[in-house]
Short mmCIF file of C-alpha atoms in Angstrom, two decimals:
data_model
loop_
_atom_site.label_atom_id
_atom_site.label_comp_id
_atom_site.label_asym_id
_atom_site.label_seq_id
_atom_site.Cartn_x
_atom_site.Cartn_y
_atom_site.Cartn_z
CA MET A 517 97.31 66.38 96.48
CA PRO A 518 95.27 64.55 99.12
CA ILE A 519 95.72 61.02 100.39
CA ASP A 520 94.69 58.50 97.70
CA ALA A 521 95.71 61.08 95.13
CA LEU A 522 95.47 58.66 92.22
CA THR A 523 91.83 57.94 92.92
CA GLN A 524 91.14 61.69 92.75
CA VAL A 525 92.61 62.11 89.27
CA LYS A 526 89.84 62.31 86.70
CA GLN A 527 91.94 61.41 83.65
CA VAL A 528 95.36 59.73 83.43
CA VAL A 529 97.05 59.39 80.05
CA ALA A 530 100.03 57.08 79.48
CA LEU A 531 102.07 57.01 76.26
CA GLY A 532 104.44 54.36 74.99
CA GLY A 533 104.51 50.76 73.89
CA GLY A 534 105.79 47.29 74.57
CA HIS A 535 105.84 45.49 77.90
CA GLY A 536 106.70 48.63 79.88
CA MET A 537 103.54 50.42 78.80
CA GLY A 538 101.52 47.32 79.69
CA ARG A 539 102.97 47.30 83.21
CA VAL A 540 101.95 50.92 83.80
CA LEU A 541 98.46 50.36 82.45
CA SER A 542 97.94 47.22 84.52
CA ALA A 543 99.25 49.00 87.65
CA LEU A 544 96.64 51.72 87.14
CA SER A 545 93.82 49.55 85.75
CA PHE A 546 91.74 50.22 88.89
CA LEU A 547 91.08 53.66 87.39
CA GLY A 548 88.88 52.01 84.77
CA PRO A 549 87.67 54.39 82.04
CA ARG A 550 89.62 57.26 83.64
CA LEU A 551 92.82 55.65 82.28
CA THR A 552 93.80 56.08 78.62
CA GLY A 553 96.79 54.49 76.92
CA ILE A 554 98.14 55.99 73.69
CA VAL A 555 100.10 53.15 72.14
CA THR A 556 102.97 53.22 69.65
CA THR A 557 102.11 51.64 66.29
CA THR A 558 105.42 51.62 64.38
CA ASP A 559 106.79 48.13 65.20
CA ASN A 560 107.99 46.26 62.12
CA GLY A 561 109.37 43.09 63.69
CA GLY A 562 108.01 39.59 64.36
CA SER A 563 104.39 38.69 63.66
CA THR A 564 103.44 42.37 63.55
CA GLY A 565 106.08 43.15 60.93
CA ARG A 566 104.96 40.28 58.71
CA LEU A 567 101.37 41.46 58.85
CA ARG A 568 102.37 45.05 58.12
CA LYS A 569 104.35 43.93 55.08
CA SER A 570 101.53 41.84 53.63
CA GLN A 571 98.48 43.86 54.72
CA SER A 572 99.70 47.50 54.90
CA CYS A 573 98.19 47.87 58.39
CA ILE A 574 99.24 49.60 61.58
CA ALA A 575 101.44 47.66 64.00
CA TRP A 576 99.13 45.66 66.28
CA GLY A 577 101.70 43.99 68.57
CA ASP A 578 102.04 46.65 71.28
CA LEU A 579 98.27 47.19 71.38
CA ARG A 580 97.75 43.45 71.76
CA ASN A 581 100.32 43.28 74.56
CA CYS A 582 98.68 46.16 76.45
CA LEU A 583 95.24 44.61 76.06
CA ASN A 584 96.55 41.31 77.38
CA GLN A 585 98.12 42.93 80.45
CA LEU A 586 94.84 44.67 81.24
CA VAL A 587 92.93 41.41 81.49
CA THR A 588 91.89 41.04 85.14
CA ASN A 589 89.95 37.76 84.84
CA PRO A 590 91.72 35.29 82.53
CA SER A 591 89.38 33.36 80.29
CA THR A 592 89.42 31.14 77.23
CA GLY A 593 89.02 34.31 75.19
CA SER A 594 92.09 35.96 76.73
CA LEU A 595 94.14 32.77 76.29
CA LEU A 596 93.14 32.64 72.63
CA PHE A 597 94.01 36.30 72.22
CA GLU A 598 97.58 35.64 73.37
CA TYR A 599 98.01 32.29 71.57
CA ARG A 600 101.06 32.07 69.29
CA PHE A 601 101.27 29.48 66.51
CA ALA A 602 104.19 27.05 66.54
CA GLY A 603 105.58 24.85 63.78
CA ASN A 604 107.08 25.78 60.42
CA GLY A 605 104.08 26.74 58.30
CA GLU A 606 102.80 30.13 57.19
CA LEU A 607 101.14 30.71 60.58
CA ALA A 608 104.28 29.86 62.58
CA GLY A 609 105.22 32.72 64.88
CA HIS A 610 102.00 34.62 64.32
CA ASN A 611 100.03 35.72 67.36
CA LEU A 612 96.31 35.02 67.16
CA GLY A 613 95.54 38.33 68.86
CA ASN A 614 97.30 40.21 66.05
CA LEU A 615 95.27 38.26 63.48
CA MET A 616 92.03 38.94 65.37
CA LEU A 617 92.72 42.67 65.50
CA LEU A 618 93.62 42.72 61.81
CA ALA A 619 90.47 40.79 60.87
CA LEU A 620 88.28 43.12 62.91
CA ASP A 621 90.05 46.12 61.41
CA ASN A 622 89.14 44.82 57.94
CA LEU A 623 85.51 44.48 59.04
CA CYS A 624 85.29 47.82 60.85
CA VAL A 625 85.39 51.41 59.71
CA ARG A 626 88.38 52.28 61.92
CA PRO A 627 91.19 50.41 63.70
CA LEU A 628 89.90 51.96 66.93
CA ASP A 629 86.63 50.06 66.43
CA ALA A 630 88.58 46.79 66.40
CA ILE A 631 90.34 47.67 69.65
CA GLU A 632 87.06 48.59 71.33
CA LEU A 633 85.44 45.30 70.24
CA ILE A 634 88.34 43.29 71.74
CA SER A 635 88.24 45.42 74.91
CA ASP A 636 84.55 44.61 75.31
CA MET A 637 85.18 40.92 74.70
CA LEU A 638 87.94 40.83 77.36
CA HIS A 639 86.01 43.10 79.79
CA ILE A 640 88.71 45.79 79.76
CA GLU A 641 87.62 49.17 81.10
CA PRO A 642 90.65 51.45 80.44
CA LYS A 643 90.69 52.94 76.96
CA LEU A 644 93.44 52.03 74.52
CA LEU A 645 94.16 54.20 71.49
CA PRO A 646 96.63 53.71 68.64
CA MET A 647 98.83 56.78 68.28
CA SER A 648 97.59 56.94 64.67
CA GLU A 649 95.21 54.90 62.55
CA HIS A 650 97.53 55.17 59.53
CA PRO A 651 100.58 52.94 58.91
CA THR A 652 103.95 54.62 59.28
CA ASP A 653 107.56 53.67 59.96
CA LEU A 654 110.00 55.00 62.52
CA CYS A 655 113.05 56.35 60.72
CA ALA A 656 116.37 57.71 61.92
CA ARG A 657 119.05 60.05 60.61
CA THR A 658 122.50 58.91 61.67
CA PRO A 659 125.28 61.35 62.64
CA CYS A 660 126.92 60.72 59.25
CA GLY A 661 123.72 61.60 57.36
CA ASN A 662 122.34 58.17 56.47
CA HIS A 663 118.62 57.39 56.76
CA ILE A 664 117.55 54.22 58.56
CA ILE A 665 114.01 52.85 58.09
CA GLY A 666 112.10 50.71 60.60
CA GLU A 667 112.17 50.08 64.34
CA VAL A 668 114.21 46.91 63.99
CA SER A 669 116.94 48.74 62.09
CA VAL A 670 116.92 51.66 64.55
CA ASP A 671 117.42 49.24 67.46
CA GLN A 672 120.41 47.72 65.64
CA LEU A 673 122.32 51.00 65.32
CA ASP A 674 125.76 51.02 66.95
CA THR A 675 125.35 54.58 68.21
CA PRO A 676 122.34 56.81 68.98
CA PRO A 677 120.80 58.47 65.94
CA HIS A 678 121.09 62.18 65.25
CA SER A 679 117.30 62.50 64.97
CA LEU A 680 114.10 60.51 64.43
CA PHE A 681 111.09 61.02 62.18
CA LEU A 682 108.03 59.18 60.90
CA HIS A 683 107.65 58.23 57.24
CA PRO A 684 105.17 58.86 55.90
CA PRO A 685 104.01 61.63 58.27
CA VAL A 686 100.66 60.60 59.78
CA PRO A 687 98.06 62.42 61.88
CA ALA A 688 97.51 61.54 65.52
CA ILE A 689 94.18 59.97 66.33
CA ALA A 690 91.71 62.67 67.37
CA GLU A 691 90.71 60.78 70.51
CA ALA A 692 94.33 60.89 71.71
CA LEU A 693 94.43 64.67 71.42
CA GLU A 694 91.14 64.92 73.30
CA ALA A 695 92.42 62.62 76.07
CA ILE A 696 95.55 64.74 76.52
CA GLN A 697 93.45 67.88 76.65
CA ARG A 698 91.40 66.37 79.51
CA ALA A 699 94.38 64.78 81.29
CA GLU A 700 95.25 65.60 84.89
CA LEU A 701 98.34 63.38 84.80
CA ILE A 702 100.50 62.34 81.81
CA LEU A 703 103.01 59.48 81.95
CA LEU A 704 105.79 58.62 79.49
CA GLY A 705 107.41 55.18 79.53
CA PRO A 706 108.90 52.89 80.56
CA GLY A 707 109.87 51.01 77.43
CA SER A 708 112.37 51.03 74.60
CA PHE A 709 113.31 54.70 74.47
CA PHE A 710 113.73 55.27 70.73
CA THR A 711 111.18 52.72 69.49
CA SER A 712 108.39 52.79 72.10
CA ILE A 713 108.46 56.16 73.88
CA MET A 714 109.61 58.54 71.14
CA PRO A 715 107.36 57.63 68.15
CA PRO A 716 104.11 59.21 69.46
CA LEU A 717 106.02 62.40 70.27
CA LEU A 718 107.17 62.70 66.64
CA MET A 719 103.64 63.72 65.61
CA PRO A 720 103.58 67.52 65.97
CA GLU A 721 99.93 67.82 66.99
CA LEU A 722 100.30 65.21 69.74
CA ALA A 723 103.54 66.70 71.06
CA GLY A 724 101.91 70.13 70.92
CA ALA A 725 98.93 68.90 72.93
CA ILE A 726 101.27 67.66 75.67
CA GLU A 727 103.23 70.92 75.64
CA ARG A 728 100.02 72.93 76.07
CA SER A 729 98.61 70.69 78.79
CA ARG A 730 98.69 71.86 82.41
CA ALA A 731 98.83 68.27 83.66
CA PRO A 732 101.94 67.09 85.56
CA LEU A 733 104.22 65.12 83.23
CA LEU A 734 106.29 62.22 84.58
CA PHE A 735 108.90 60.21 82.68
CA ILE A 736 109.31 56.64 83.98
CA THR A 737 112.70 55.20 83.01
CA ASN A 738 113.66 51.59 82.45
CA LEU A 739 115.17 49.68 85.35
CA VAL A 740 118.19 48.45 83.36
CA ASP A 741 120.05 49.89 80.39
CA GLU A 742 118.78 48.81 76.99
CA ALA A 743 120.89 46.63 74.73
CA GLY A 744 120.41 48.94 71.72
CA PRO A 745 121.69 52.47 71.07
CA ALA A 746 119.37 53.97 73.71
CA GLY A 747 121.41 52.14 76.35
CA GLN A 748 124.21 54.63 75.67
CA LEU A 749 122.05 57.56 76.80
CA ASP A 750 122.20 58.78 80.38
CA LEU A 751 119.20 60.42 82.02
CA GLU A 752 120.24 63.89 80.89
CA ALA A 753 120.39 62.76 77.25
CA GLN A 754 117.01 61.02 77.42
CA CYS A 755 115.36 64.09 78.94
CA HIS A 756 116.96 66.26 76.25
CA TRP A 757 115.41 64.05 73.57
CA LEU A 758 111.98 64.27 75.23
CA GLU A 759 112.07 67.99 75.83
CA SER A 760 113.28 68.67 72.30
CA GLN A 761 109.88 67.35 71.21
CA LEU A 762 107.76 68.65 74.07
CA GLY A 763 109.30 72.00 74.92
CA ARG A 764 112.13 72.90 77.26
CA GLY A 765 111.23 72.44 80.92
CA ARG A 766 108.07 70.43 80.16
CA LEU A 767 109.06 67.38 82.26
CA ASP A 768 107.99 67.77 85.87
CA ALA A 769 109.91 64.77 87.21
CA VAL A 770 111.61 61.49 86.36
CA LEU A 771 110.94 58.24 88.19
CA ALA A 772 114.09 56.11 88.11
CA PRO A 773 115.80 53.26 89.96
CA PRO A 774 118.54 54.00 92.56
CA GLY A 775 121.95 54.73 91.09
CA SER A 776 120.69 55.95 87.71
CA ARG A 777 123.18 57.69 85.41
CA ARG A 778 121.78 61.20 85.79
CA GLY A 779 124.30 63.24 83.87
CA ALA A 780 123.72 66.94 84.50
CA TRP A 781 119.95 67.08 84.09
CA PRO A 782 118.76 69.71 86.62
CA GLY A 783 115.18 68.51 87.02
CA THR A 784 113.52 66.46 89.75
CA VAL A 785 114.60 62.80 89.85
CA ILE A 786 112.76 60.40 92.15
CA GLU A 787 114.95 57.38 92.78
CA THR A 788 113.17 54.39 94.29
CA GLU A 789 113.26 50.60 94.05
CA LEU A 790 110.64 49.55 91.50
CA GLY A 791 111.70 46.08 90.31
CA GLU A 792 109.93 42.82 90.95
CA SER A 793 111.72 40.60 93.44
CA ALA A 794 111.86 37.67 91.00
CA LEU A 795 112.51 39.76 87.87
CA PRO A 796 114.37 42.94 88.91
CA HIS A 797 114.36 44.32 85.35
CA ARG A 798 110.55 44.42 85.29
CA HIS A 799 108.49 47.08 87.11
CA ASP A 800 106.47 45.79 90.04
CA ARG A 801 102.88 46.97 89.64
CA GLU A 802 102.29 47.75 93.32
CA LYS A 803 105.63 49.52 93.79
CA LEU A 804 104.90 51.59 90.72
CA ARG A 805 101.46 52.55 91.96
CA VAL A 806 102.81 53.54 95.38
CA ALA A 807 105.61 55.63 93.83
CA LEU A 808 103.10 57.50 91.66
CA GLU A 809 100.83 58.03 94.64
CA GLN A 810 103.65 59.47 96.77
CA TRP A 811 104.81 61.79 93.98
CA LEU A 812 101.31 63.14 93.41
CA GLN A 813 100.82 63.73 97.14
CA ALA A 814 104.05 65.75 97.24
CA LEU A 815 103.05 68.10 94.42
CA PRO A 816 102.19 71.68 95.42
CA SER A 817 98.45 72.10 95.84
CA GLY A 818 98.22 74.45 92.89
CA ARG A 819 100.19 72.22 90.49
CA HIS A 820 97.34 69.86 89.59
CA LEU A 821 93.99 70.58 88.02
#
């Protein structure tokens, strides 16, 4: 690819959730409407989990976090959107942004309409999509055959699960499938491996769209091992999980910190320093952008669209 390769890409799609997804989106926010985030909606903890239990809605927390990290000009509106109630009452611990998204969802035809209204209010140009507009839970089968329900419970497992699935099965949002079809670059991660990165890939039509895409596919790992069961996976094991959903050989490369536990994965691993100087466990936006730029420039000229 040419110099300034990122600016030449017509459509970048990133998948995941949590703070890691927000860092990627904010690092690439200069792409404006050419950037699409497909966000995990299976969280069942904290304010989001309480709302899901009482309102039977999708998980809004990761979407709210990504929206907040895409704000380029902080305002009273963005501060309100991220406000969290204190105290001991019924509102304690709830995030106002989650409540705003839920209220708009109740007023709108689709959850996507609520996200677009908040994006307009906060002057956010990249497009954010929920992986599905229907509530569902992340579930796991353990090696001994037990079924575990909910992200919180999956993260508390002592060992990695045997497999993951969504219950109930839900369709991917049509706009996500269209974005992947148009994509010239697809990014996975960083984020909690089992609970942020994997859930969108458990929807067959979305995984199939990625498998059929000709766009380069890059997996961005975390900078430190997770505390949950995913922390026991080396790079080879993580890639095996991803490619079991996306098709063998579908990953083009992995972007990882120096000294990563590779295992025996035979694919391309790009090791580079990506952490912030003050918070080494968190991806630095500029370092991430530069690493993506250099990888794209090194791709064979016929590899991209």
